[in-house]
Amino acid sequence: MIIVSASINDRQRRQHATSFGAAAREYRRGRPPYPREAVDWLLPTGAATVVDLGAGTGKFTELLVAPGREVIAVEPSAGMREQLADAVPAATVHGGTAERIPLPDASADAVLMAQAWHWVDPELAVPEIARVLRPGGTLGLVWNIRDSREPWVAELDDLLHHHSRQDLDTAPELPAPFAAAERAEFSWRHTLTRDAVLDMIASRSYVIVLPEPERAELLGNVTELLASHPDLADHDDIVLPYVTRCTRATR
């Protein structure tokens, strides 16, 4: 994810998309959850079978579990699936991708993807998701984005962009049969320890693939920012603001 945009080549995209297993524990410890309001907005009323596609370590999956609901998590990385199975035992976990979903036709009421749509090939993923969804089923996409309107977060982003740049399309246009998409945003704040902030940074794909000296330099610079910024220096915990951006569309 040096640049998640049209300019990244296929080799780089594969390298970054498959890097997460090397930092699965950091991902589980450091990545934020998702606000309940966003989950409720994405989920269709009465959804009995919900698929979390590209489920990672289960940060979003665990919010989908409810009495009477079947939750199926699909994740390509074996290391991430191991963390997911431990964290969310109520979910059924499968290996697979958005382009090859290991589920029958018309078997799900909703297919949701958290922090993952930018890794897929839409030309292959859209018809595959449509195949798995029942008529009237929902495709939901969600991203947590750090809110850089807060000064120290803007400085953090500047540090990260010195090594990489992340241009995410968090309001993607969806082709038929998902053309009529709705959008929503939710602002919220996540409290975490300083170590968890470092885990969050270390779990980014563009950090995982850095050469070790460059990775160590970046994490050292983040540690210095957390220790020295006047908005953070006197606080044991860090409050990180997010904007969660959601897209939903009906099949």
Coordinates of C-alpha atoms in Angstrom, one line a residue:
M1 CA 0.0 0.0 0.0
I2 CA 2.7 2.4 -0.9
I3 CA 0.1 4.0 -3.1
V4 CA -3.4 2.5 -3.1
S5 CA -4.5 4.0 -6.3
A6 CA -4.6 3.3 -10.1
S7 CA -0.8 4.0 -10.1
I8 CA 0.2 0.9 -8.0
N9 CA 1.2 -2.0 -10.2
D10 CA -0.2 -5.5 -9.8
R11 CA 3.0 -6.9 -8.3
Q12 CA 3.1 -4.2 -5.6
R13 CA -0.6 -4.7 -4.9
R14 CA -0.2 -8.5 -4.4
Q15 CA 2.9 -7.9 -2.2
H16 CA 1.1 -5.5 0.0
A17 CA -2.2 -7.4 0.1
T18 CA -0.5 -10.6 1.1
S19 CA 1.8 -9.0 3.7
F20 CA -0.6 -8.9 6.7
G21 CA 0.1 -12.4 7.9
A22 CA 3.6 -11.3 8.9
A23 CA 2.1 -8.9 11.4
A24 CA -1.1 -10.6 12.4
R25 CA -0.6 -10.2 16.2
E26 CA 0.2 -6.5 15.8
Y27 CA -2.9 -6.2 13.6
R28 CA -5.1 -7.7 16.3
R29 CA -3.6 -5.6 19.1
G30 CA -3.4 -2.3 17.3
R31 CA -6.1 -1.9 14.7
P32 CA -9.2 -0.1 15.9
P33 CA -12.7 -1.6 16.2
Y34 CA -15.7 -0.1 14.3
P35 CA -18.5 2.1 15.8
R36 CA -21.7 0.2 16.5
E37 CA -23.7 2.8 14.5
A38 CA -21.7 1.9 11.4
V39 CA -22.4 -1.8 11.8
D40 CA -26.1 -1.2 12.4
W41 CA -26.3 1.1 9.3
L42 CA -24.6 -1.5 7.1
L43 CA -26.5 -4.6 8.2
P44 CA -29.9 -5.2 6.7
T45 CA -32.8 -5.7 9.1
G46 CA -33.3 -9.4 9.8
A47 CA -30.0 -10.6 8.2
A48 CA -29.7 -14.3 9.2
T49 CA -26.5 -15.1 7.3
V50 CA -23.7 -12.5 7.1
V51 CA -20.3 -12.9 5.4
D52 CA -17.3 -10.8 6.5
L53 CA -15.1 -10.9 3.4
G54 CA -11.4 -10.1 3.9
A55 CA -12.1 -10.5 7.6
G56 CA -8.5 -10.2 8.8
T57 CA -8.2 -11.0 12.5
G58 CA -11.9 -10.5 13.1
K59 CA -12.0 -6.8 14.3
F60 CA -15.2 -6.3 12.3
T61 CA -16.4 -9.9 12.5
E62 CA -16.8 -9.9 16.2
L63 CA -19.3 -7.0 15.9
L64 CA -21.5 -9.0 13.6
V65 CA -22.1 -11.9 16.0
A66 CA -25.6 -12.0 17.4
P67 CA -28.1 -14.6 18.6
G68 CA -29.7 -16.4 15.7
R69 CA -27.3 -15.0 13.1
E70 CA -24.8 -17.1 11.2
V71 CA -21.5 -15.3 10.7
I72 CA -19.1 -16.5 8.1
A73 CA -15.6 -15.0 7.9
V74 CA -13.5 -15.4 4.7
E75 CA -9.8 -14.5 4.8
P76 CA -6.9 -15.4 2.5
S77 CA -4.1 -15.2 5.1
A78 CA -3.5 -18.3 7.2
G79 CA -1.9 -16.2 9.9
M80 CA -4.8 -13.8 10.1
R81 CA -7.3 -16.7 10.1
E82 CA -5.5 -18.2 13.1
Q83 CA -6.0 -14.9 15.1
L84 CA -9.6 -14.6 13.8
A85 CA -10.6 -18.2 14.9
D86 CA -9.2 -17.5 18.4
A87 CA -10.8 -14.1 18.8
V88 CA -14.3 -14.9 17.3
P89 CA -15.0 -18.6 18.0
A90 CA -18.7 -18.0 17.1
A91 CA -17.8 -17.4 13.5
T92 CA -17.2 -20.0 10.8
V93 CA -13.9 -19.3 9.2
H94 CA -12.9 -20.1 5.6
G95 CA -9.9 -19.4 3.4
G96 CA -10.8 -17.4 0.3
T97 CA -10.9 -14.1 -1.5
A98 CA -13.5 -11.7 -2.9
E99 CA -12.7 -13.0 -6.3
R100 CA -13.2 -16.7 -5.2
I101 CA -15.7 -17.0 -2.3
P102 CA -16.0 -20.6 -1.0
L103 CA -19.8 -20.4 -0.5
P104 CA -22.8 -21.5 -2.5
D105 CA -25.0 -19.4 -4.7
A106 CA -27.6 -17.2 -3.0
S107 CA -26.4 -18.2 0.5
A108 CA -26.0 -14.9 2.2
D109 CA -28.2 -11.9 3.3
A110 CA -25.2 -9.6 3.5
V111 CA -21.6 -9.5 2.3
L112 CA -19.5 -6.9 4.2
M113 CA -15.9 -5.8 3.7
A114 CA -14.0 -3.8 6.3
Q115 CA -10.8 -2.0 5.3
A116 CA -10.4 -4.4 2.3
W117 CA -12.3 -3.3 -0.8
H118 CA -9.2 -1.5 -2.1
W119 CA -7.4 -4.8 -2.4
V120 CA -9.9 -6.5 -4.7
D121 CA -10.3 -6.7 -8.5
P122 CA -13.9 -5.3 -8.8
E123 CA -14.4 -6.9 -12.3
L124 CA -14.1 -10.3 -10.6
A125 CA -15.3 -9.5 -7.1
V126 CA -18.6 -7.8 -8.0
P127 CA -20.1 -10.8 -9.9
E128 CA -18.8 -13.2 -7.3
I129 CA -20.4 -11.3 -4.5
A130 CA -23.6 -11.0 -6.4
R131 CA -23.5 -14.8 -6.9
V132 CA -23.3 -15.4 -3.1
L133 CA -26.0 -12.9 -2.2
R134 CA -29.6 -13.7 -2.1
P135 CA -31.9 -11.4 -4.2
G136 CA -32.3 -8.2 -2.1
G137 CA -29.1 -8.9 -0.2
T138 CA -26.7 -6.1 0.8
L139 CA -23.1 -5.4 -0.1
G140 CA -21.5 -3.2 2.6
L141 CA -18.1 -1.6 2.6
V142 CA -16.5 0.2 5.5
W143 CA -13.2 2.1 6.2
N144 CA -11.8 3.6 9.4
I145 CA -9.8 6.7 8.4
R146 CA -7.7 8.6 10.9
D147 CA -9.1 12.1 11.3
S148 CA -6.2 14.4 10.4
R149 CA -8.1 17.6 11.4
E150 CA -6.5 17.0 14.8
P151 CA -3.0 18.5 14.7
W152 CA -1.0 15.5 16.2
V153 CA -2.8 13.1 13.8
A154 CA -1.8 15.3 10.9
E155 CA 1.8 15.1 12.1
L156 CA 1.5 11.3 12.3
D157 CA 0.2 11.1 8.8
D158 CA 3.1 13.3 7.6
L159 CA 5.6 10.8 9.1
L160 CA 3.8 7.9 7.4
H161 CA 3.6 9.7 4.1
H162 CA 7.4 10.3 4.2
H163 CA 7.7 6.5 3.7
S164 CA 4.6 5.9 1.7
R165 CA 1.3 7.4 0.6
Q166 CA -2.2 5.9 1.0
D167 CA -4.8 7.2 -1.4
L168 CA -7.9 5.2 -0.6
D169 CA -11.2 5.6 -2.5
T170 CA -13.6 5.3 0.4
A171 CA -16.6 6.1 -1.7
P172 CA -16.2 3.7 -4.6
E173 CA -18.5 3.6 -7.6
L174 CA -20.1 0.1 -7.8
P175 CA -21.2 -1.5 -11.1
A176 CA -24.5 -3.4 -11.6
P177 CA -26.1 -5.0 -9.8
F178 CA -24.9 -2.7 -7.1
A179 CA -25.2 0.7 -8.8
A180 CA -27.6 2.5 -6.4
A181 CA -25.2 2.9 -3.5
E182 CA -25.8 4.9 -0.3
R183 CA -23.1 6.5 1.8
A184 CA -22.7 7.4 5.5
E185 CA -20.0 8.7 7.8
F186 CA -19.5 8.3 11.6
S187 CA -17.0 10.3 13.7
W188 CA -15.7 8.7 16.9
R189 CA -12.7 8.4 19.1
H190 CA -10.6 5.3 20.0
T191 CA -8.5 5.2 23.2
L192 CA -5.4 3.0 23.1
T193 CA -2.0 2.7 24.8
R194 CA 1.2 4.0 23.3
D195 CA 2.3 0.4 22.5
A196 CA -1.0 -0.2 20.7
V197 CA -0.4 2.9 18.5
L198 CA 2.9 1.4 17.5
D199 CA 1.2 -1.9 16.8
M200 CA -1.3 -0.1 14.7
I201 CA 1.4 1.5 12.6
A202 CA 3.4 -1.7 12.4
S203 CA 0.4 -3.6 11.0
R204 CA 0.1 -1.3 8.0
S205 CA 1.0 -3.1 4.8
Y206 CA 3.3 -0.3 3.6
V207 CA 5.2 -0.6 7.0
I208 CA 5.4 -4.4 7.0
V209 CA 7.2 -4.4 3.6
L210 CA 9.7 -1.7 4.4
P211 CA 13.4 -2.6 4.7
E212 CA 14.1 -3.2 8.4
P213 CA 16.3 -0.1 8.9
E214 CA 13.6 2.1 7.4
R215 CA 10.8 0.4 9.4
A216 CA 12.8 0.9 12.7
E217 CA 13.4 4.6 11.8
L218 CA 9.7 5.1 11.2
L219 CA 8.6 3.5 14.4
G220 CA 11.2 5.4 16.3
N221 CA 9.9 8.7 14.8
V222 CA 6.4 7.8 15.9
T223 CA 7.5 7.0 19.4
E224 CA 9.2 10.4 19.6
L225 CA 6.0 12.1 18.3
L226 CA 3.9 10.4 21.0
A227 CA 6.4 11.4 23.7
S228 CA 7.0 15.0 22.7
H229 CA 3.8 16.4 21.2
P230 CA 2.2 18.8 23.6
D231 CA -1.3 17.3 23.1
L232 CA 0.0 13.8 24.1
A233 CA 3.1 14.2 26.3
D234 CA 1.2 14.2 29.7
H235 CA -1.3 11.4 28.9
D236 CA -0.8 7.7 29.6
D237 CA -3.3 6.7 26.9
I238 CA -3.8 8.1 23.4
V239 CA -7.2 9.2 22.0
L240 CA -7.2 8.7 18.3
P241 CA -10.0 10.3 16.3
Y242 CA -11.5 8.4 13.3
V243 CA -14.0 9.0 10.6
T244 CA -15.7 5.7 9.5
R245 CA -16.9 5.8 5.9
C246 CA -19.6 3.4 4.8
T247 CA -21.1 2.4 1.5
R248 CA -24.1 0.0 1.1
A249 CA -25.9 -1.3 -2.0
T250 CA -28.7 -3.8 -2.6
R251 CA -28.5 -6.6 -5.1

